[in-house]
Each structure stands twice: as structure tokens, then as C-alpha cells.
Amino acid sequence: LFNYGRDALGGAAGNVDLRKYNVTSNEWSIVAHAGTPPGQLGYCLVHARGVLWLYGAQHLWVFDPEEGTWRDVGGQVRGAWPPRRFNHGCTVADDRLYVVSGKDNDGTLPHSDLWVLDAAKGDLRAEAEVVWTELSGGAFLGATPLGRESMGMAALGGRMYVF
């Protein structure tokens, strides 16, 4: 289990760190890392294909735990990006990163969309292309989630749940 973020007590000048939780010892530890992404609010951090993905506000970074390095892969994105957002939901299923809803960067417009990034295509440790795809219509069972923010999201048994 990883957590990445800014020390809230330090405000804008607070430290940005990456922490790892050891379930056996019930302890958190700070992970040494290089190439730090910009400080973000309301981003998402998920694990797929052996790396951590950090997405928010049209920034896309991967962290390789074996190398201890962050890498900006935003330059590898070809085509459209999801509209800028924060406080969105995200999860991983079948090596795909799903991003849903959230708020516009100015905090006024809730999104009612679902985007997917296929992490299985290409080696993200190399300069492979990364492509976002907006899903609509038949991608949902039931109604499309209405615009919302700060929701939970999980994938289980071939289904994705937004709550």
C-alpha cells in the first residue's frame, strides 16, 4: 500500500513524500525517490504492471518501486486527454486505469464521464505511446454516474463500482 502527497500541516511549503505501508509490521515508512511529480491536490494513485500511476490535472507520472524513480509519461500521451480534473475516482482492472467524474480545475464543473488508459500496451519504463479513450453508452451497466467528486471506486469480479 502506497500513499503519495504533501504534508498538510506544512501548507504549500510542506514536504512531498511517498510512503509505503507494511501490513505485516503495521508500519509506514518513507520511500526514497527521485524525479518528484509536482505537488497535487485531488489526484489518484494506483498500481498496475509493477508501477504506480499518478494522475490528476492532466499530469501522468509512473513510479518504479524497483528503481525508486518517478517519470513523467505525459509526453507519451497520443491523442485526447481527459478534461483537466481533480477529486476524481480511479481504479485499475485488467491493467487498465479507469478515471471517472471529478471537478474541473477551477472547481466549478463536475464531470460525468469515464476514461480508460490501457497500461498493458507498451512498456512504460520505455518510451511507449500511451492513449486515453473516453467510454460511453454501452460501457456502463445502468445509468452513467452523474457528475460527482471525492467518490470511492473499486474493481472486483469483472465489474467496476463507483460509490
mmCIF file of C-alpha atoms in Angstrom:
data_model
loop_
_atom_site.group_PDB
_atom_site.id
_atom_site.type_symbol
_atom_site.label_atom_id
_atom_site.label_comp_id
_atom_site.label_asym_id
_atom_site.label_seq_id
_atom_site.Cartn_x
_atom_site.Cartn_y
_atom_site.Cartn_z
ATOM 1 C CA LEU A 1 0.000 0.000 0.000
ATOM 2 C CA PHE A 2 1.440 3.375 -1.046
ATOM 3 C CA ASN A 3 0.496 6.951 -0.224
ATOM 4 C CA TYR A 4 1.872 9.994 -2.021
ATOM 5 C CA GLY A 5 1.226 13.575 -1.020
ATOM 6 C CA ARG A 6 2.114 16.817 0.619
ATOM 7 C CA ASP A 7 2.373 17.260 4.369
ATOM 8 C CA ALA A 8 -0.914 19.093 5.017
ATOM 9 C CA LEU A 9 0.470 20.751 8.141
ATOM 10 C CA GLY A 10 3.273 22.313 6.093
ATOM 11 C CA GLY A 11 0.842 24.063 3.724
ATOM 12 C CA ALA A 12 2.136 24.910 0.256
ATOM 13 C CA ALA A 13 5.703 24.614 1.512
ATOM 14 C CA GLY A 14 5.141 21.199 3.119
ATOM 15 C CA ASN A 15 7.200 18.181 2.165
ATOM 16 C CA VAL A 16 6.006 15.913 -0.634
ATOM 17 C CA ASP A 17 6.736 12.303 0.178
ATOM 18 C CA LEU A 18 5.949 8.751 -0.831
ATOM 19 C CA ARG A 19 5.104 6.329 1.955
ATOM 20 C CA LYS A 20 4.709 2.565 1.945
ATOM 21 C CA TYR A 21 2.661 0.575 4.424
ATOM 22 C CA ASN A 22 3.903 -2.818 5.570
ATOM 23 C CA VAL A 23 0.862 -4.898 6.533
ATOM 24 C CA THR A 24 2.980 -7.458 8.401
ATOM 25 C CA SER A 25 4.694 -4.969 10.730
ATOM 26 C CA ASN A 26 1.791 -2.474 10.702
ATOM 27 C CA GLU A 27 4.249 0.359 9.954
ATOM 28 C CA TRP A 28 4.562 3.183 7.439
ATOM 29 C CA SER A 29 7.956 4.092 6.010
ATOM 30 C CA ILE A 30 9.147 6.889 3.741
ATOM 31 C CA VAL A 31 10.322 5.639 0.342
ATOM 32 C CA ALA A 32 13.380 7.341 -1.147
ATOM 33 C CA HIS A 33 12.570 8.510 -4.659
ATOM 34 C CA ALA A 34 13.872 10.726 -7.445
ATOM 35 C CA GLY A 35 12.108 12.822 -10.103
ATOM 36 C CA THR A 36 9.264 14.072 -7.900
ATOM 37 C CA PRO A 37 5.966 14.950 -9.649
ATOM 38 C CA PRO A 38 4.506 18.403 -8.999
ATOM 39 C CA GLY A 39 2.522 18.667 -5.769
ATOM 40 C CA GLN A 40 -1.102 17.843 -6.459
ATOM 41 C CA LEU A 41 -4.439 18.008 -4.745
ATOM 42 C CA GLY A 42 -7.208 15.547 -5.519
ATOM 43 C CA TYR A 43 -5.120 13.253 -7.746
ATOM 44 C CA CYS A 44 -5.267 9.454 -7.822
ATOM 45 C CA LEU A 45 -2.539 6.881 -7.243
ATOM 46 C CA VAL A 46 -2.997 3.261 -8.358
ATOM 47 C CA HIS A 47 -0.828 0.212 -9.057
ATOM 48 C CA ALA A 48 -0.679 -1.593 -12.432
ATOM 49 C CA ARG A 49 2.008 -3.634 -14.199
ATOM 50 C CA GLY A 50 4.541 -3.239 -11.406
ATOM 51 C CA VAL A 51 4.456 0.573 -11.300
ATOM 52 C CA LEU A 52 2.413 3.220 -9.501
ATOM 53 C CA TRP A 53 0.380 5.601 -11.652
ATOM 54 C CA LEU A 54 -0.243 9.170 -10.510
ATOM 55 C CA TYR A 55 -2.920 11.038 -12.465
ATOM 56 C CA GLY A 56 -4.547 14.424 -11.995
ATOM 57 C CA ALA A 57 -4.941 17.782 -13.745
ATOM 58 C CA GLN A 58 -3.505 16.363 -16.977
ATOM 59 C CA HIS A 59 -0.347 15.120 -15.319
ATOM 60 C CA LEU A 60 0.551 11.453 -15.723
ATOM 61 C CA TRP A 61 3.534 10.002 -13.873
ATOM 62 C CA VAL A 62 4.729 6.475 -13.125
ATOM 63 C CA PHE A 63 6.831 5.386 -10.168
ATOM 64 C CA ASP A 64 9.043 2.319 -10.485
ATOM 65 C CA PRO A 65 9.444 0.847 -6.971
ATOM 66 C CA GLU A 66 12.426 -1.251 -8.099
ATOM 67 C CA GLU A 67 14.366 1.793 -9.330
ATOM 68 C CA GLY A 68 12.942 4.323 -6.848
ATOM 69 C CA THR A 69 12.255 6.831 -9.626
ATOM 70 C CA TRP A 70 9.297 8.850 -10.864
ATOM 71 C CA ARG A 71 8.967 9.502 -14.578
ATOM 72 C CA ASP A 72 6.660 11.948 -16.329
ATOM 73 C CA VAL A 73 4.931 9.953 -19.080
ATOM 74 C CA GLY A 74 2.597 12.780 -20.093
ATOM 75 C CA GLY A 75 4.739 13.365 -23.184
ATOM 76 C CA GLN A 76 3.957 9.823 -24.307
ATOM 77 C CA VAL A 77 0.210 10.502 -24.479
ATOM 78 C CA ARG A 78 -1.075 10.493 -28.035
ATOM 79 C CA GLY A 79 -4.470 11.939 -28.851
ATOM 80 C CA ALA A 80 -7.001 13.380 -26.442
ATOM 81 C CA TRP A 81 -6.596 13.645 -22.679
ATOM 82 C CA PRO A 82 -9.492 13.564 -20.244
ATOM 83 C CA PRO A 83 -10.522 17.157 -19.433
ATOM 84 C CA ARG A 84 -8.479 18.585 -16.540
ATOM 85 C CA ARG A 85 -9.869 17.466 -13.209
ATOM 86 C CA PHE A 86 -9.282 16.839 -9.538
ATOM 87 C CA ASN A 87 -11.102 14.853 -6.820
ATOM 88 C CA HIS A 88 -11.945 12.170 -9.385
ATOM 89 C CA GLY A 89 -12.298 8.454 -8.771
ATOM 90 C CA CYS A 90 -9.891 5.919 -10.199
ATOM 91 C CA THR A 91 -9.196 2.216 -10.105
ATOM 92 C CA VAL A 92 -7.357 -0.446 -12.075
ATOM 93 C CA ALA A 93 -8.909 -3.517 -13.705
ATOM 94 C CA ASP A 94 -7.145 -5.818 -16.187
ATOM 95 C CA ASP A 95 -4.153 -3.447 -16.437
ATOM 96 C CA ARG A 96 -6.416 -0.547 -17.379
ATOM 97 C CA LEU A 97 -6.576 2.692 -15.411
ATOM 98 C CA TYR A 98 -10.160 3.985 -15.156
ATOM 99 C CA VAL A 99 -10.903 7.605 -14.233
ATOM 100 C CA VAL A 100 -14.443 8.837 -13.554
ATOM 101 C CA SER A 101 -16.066 12.180 -12.727
ATOM 102 C CA GLY A 102 -14.266 14.745 -10.576
ATOM 103 C CA LYS A 103 -14.303 18.515 -10.809
ATOM 104 C CA ASP A 104 -12.955 20.925 -13.370
ATOM 105 C CA ASN A 105 -9.645 22.574 -12.436
ATOM 106 C CA ASP A 106 -11.460 25.768 -11.445
ATOM 107 C CA GLY A 107 -13.634 23.682 -9.095
ATOM 108 C CA THR A 108 -16.977 24.580 -10.669
ATOM 109 C CA LEU A 109 -17.855 21.924 -13.236
ATOM 110 C CA PRO A 110 -18.452 18.325 -12.188
ATOM 111 C CA HIS A 111 -17.601 15.822 -14.928
ATOM 112 C CA SER A 112 -19.940 12.937 -15.835
ATOM 113 C CA ASP A 113 -17.523 10.882 -17.878
ATOM 114 C CA LEU A 114 -15.407 7.732 -17.789
ATOM 115 C CA TRP A 115 -11.929 7.469 -19.326
ATOM 116 C CA VAL A 116 -9.620 4.483 -19.626
ATOM 117 C CA LEU A 117 -5.889 4.233 -20.184
ATOM 118 C CA ASP A 118 -4.607 0.825 -21.271
ATOM 119 C CA ALA A 119 -1.489 0.142 -19.195
ATOM 120 C CA ALA A 120 -0.988 -3.219 -20.898
ATOM 121 C CA LYS A 121 0.075 -1.548 -24.157
ATOM 122 C CA GLY A 122 3.776 -0.860 -24.298
ATOM 123 C CA ASP A 123 6.464 -0.834 -21.656
ATOM 124 C CA LEU A 124 6.093 2.278 -19.521
ATOM 125 C CA ARG A 125 9.726 2.039 -18.494
ATOM 126 C CA ALA A 126 10.480 2.794 -22.161
ATOM 127 C CA GLU A 127 9.079 5.488 -24.436
ATOM 128 C CA ALA A 128 5.904 3.652 -25.459
ATOM 129 C CA GLU A 129 2.807 5.560 -26.542
ATOM 130 C CA VAL A 130 0.014 5.998 -24.007
ATOM 131 C CA VAL A 131 -3.561 6.521 -25.220
ATOM 132 C CA TRP A 132 -6.633 7.654 -23.273
ATOM 133 C CA THR A 133 -10.077 6.565 -24.522
ATOM 134 C CA GLU A 134 -13.402 8.014 -23.407
ATOM 135 C CA LEU A 135 -16.013 5.310 -22.763
ATOM 136 C CA SER A 136 -19.712 5.982 -23.167
ATOM 137 C CA GLY A 137 -23.061 4.356 -23.732
ATOM 138 C CA GLY A 138 -22.674 0.558 -23.557
ATOM 139 C CA ALA A 139 -19.612 0.826 -21.312
ATOM 140 C CA PHE A 140 -21.932 1.299 -18.337
ATOM 141 C CA LEU A 141 -24.338 -1.146 -16.735
ATOM 142 C CA GLY A 142 -27.184 1.050 -15.618
ATOM 143 C CA ALA A 143 -27.098 4.830 -15.770
ATOM 144 C CA THR A 144 -23.925 6.817 -16.316
ATOM 145 C CA PRO A 145 -22.772 8.158 -12.929
ATOM 146 C CA LEU A 146 -23.821 11.780 -12.521
ATOM 147 C CA GLY A 147 -21.107 14.365 -12.013
ATOM 148 C CA ARG A 148 -19.596 13.915 -8.585
ATOM 149 C CA GLU A 149 -16.331 14.316 -6.739
ATOM 150 C CA SER A 150 -14.321 12.651 -3.979
ATOM 151 C CA MET A 151 -16.036 9.318 -4.518
ATOM 152 C CA GLY A 152 -14.699 5.839 -3.938
ATOM 153 C CA MET A 153 -14.079 3.481 -6.814
ATOM 154 C CA ALA A 154 -13.131 -0.211 -6.914
ATOM 155 C CA ALA A 155 -12.912 -3.084 -9.381
ATOM 156 C CA LEU A 156 -13.985 -6.573 -8.350
ATOM 157 C CA GLY A 157 -15.113 -9.654 -10.240
ATOM 158 C CA GLY A 158 -15.025 -8.048 -13.666
ATOM 159 C CA ARG A 159 -17.130 -5.087 -12.575
ATOM 160 C CA MET A 160 -16.289 -1.559 -11.532
ATOM 161 C CA TYR A 161 -18.093 0.109 -8.643
ATOM 162 C CA VAL A 162 -18.396 3.856 -8.073
ATOM 163 C CA PHE A 163 -19.750 4.880 -4.686
#
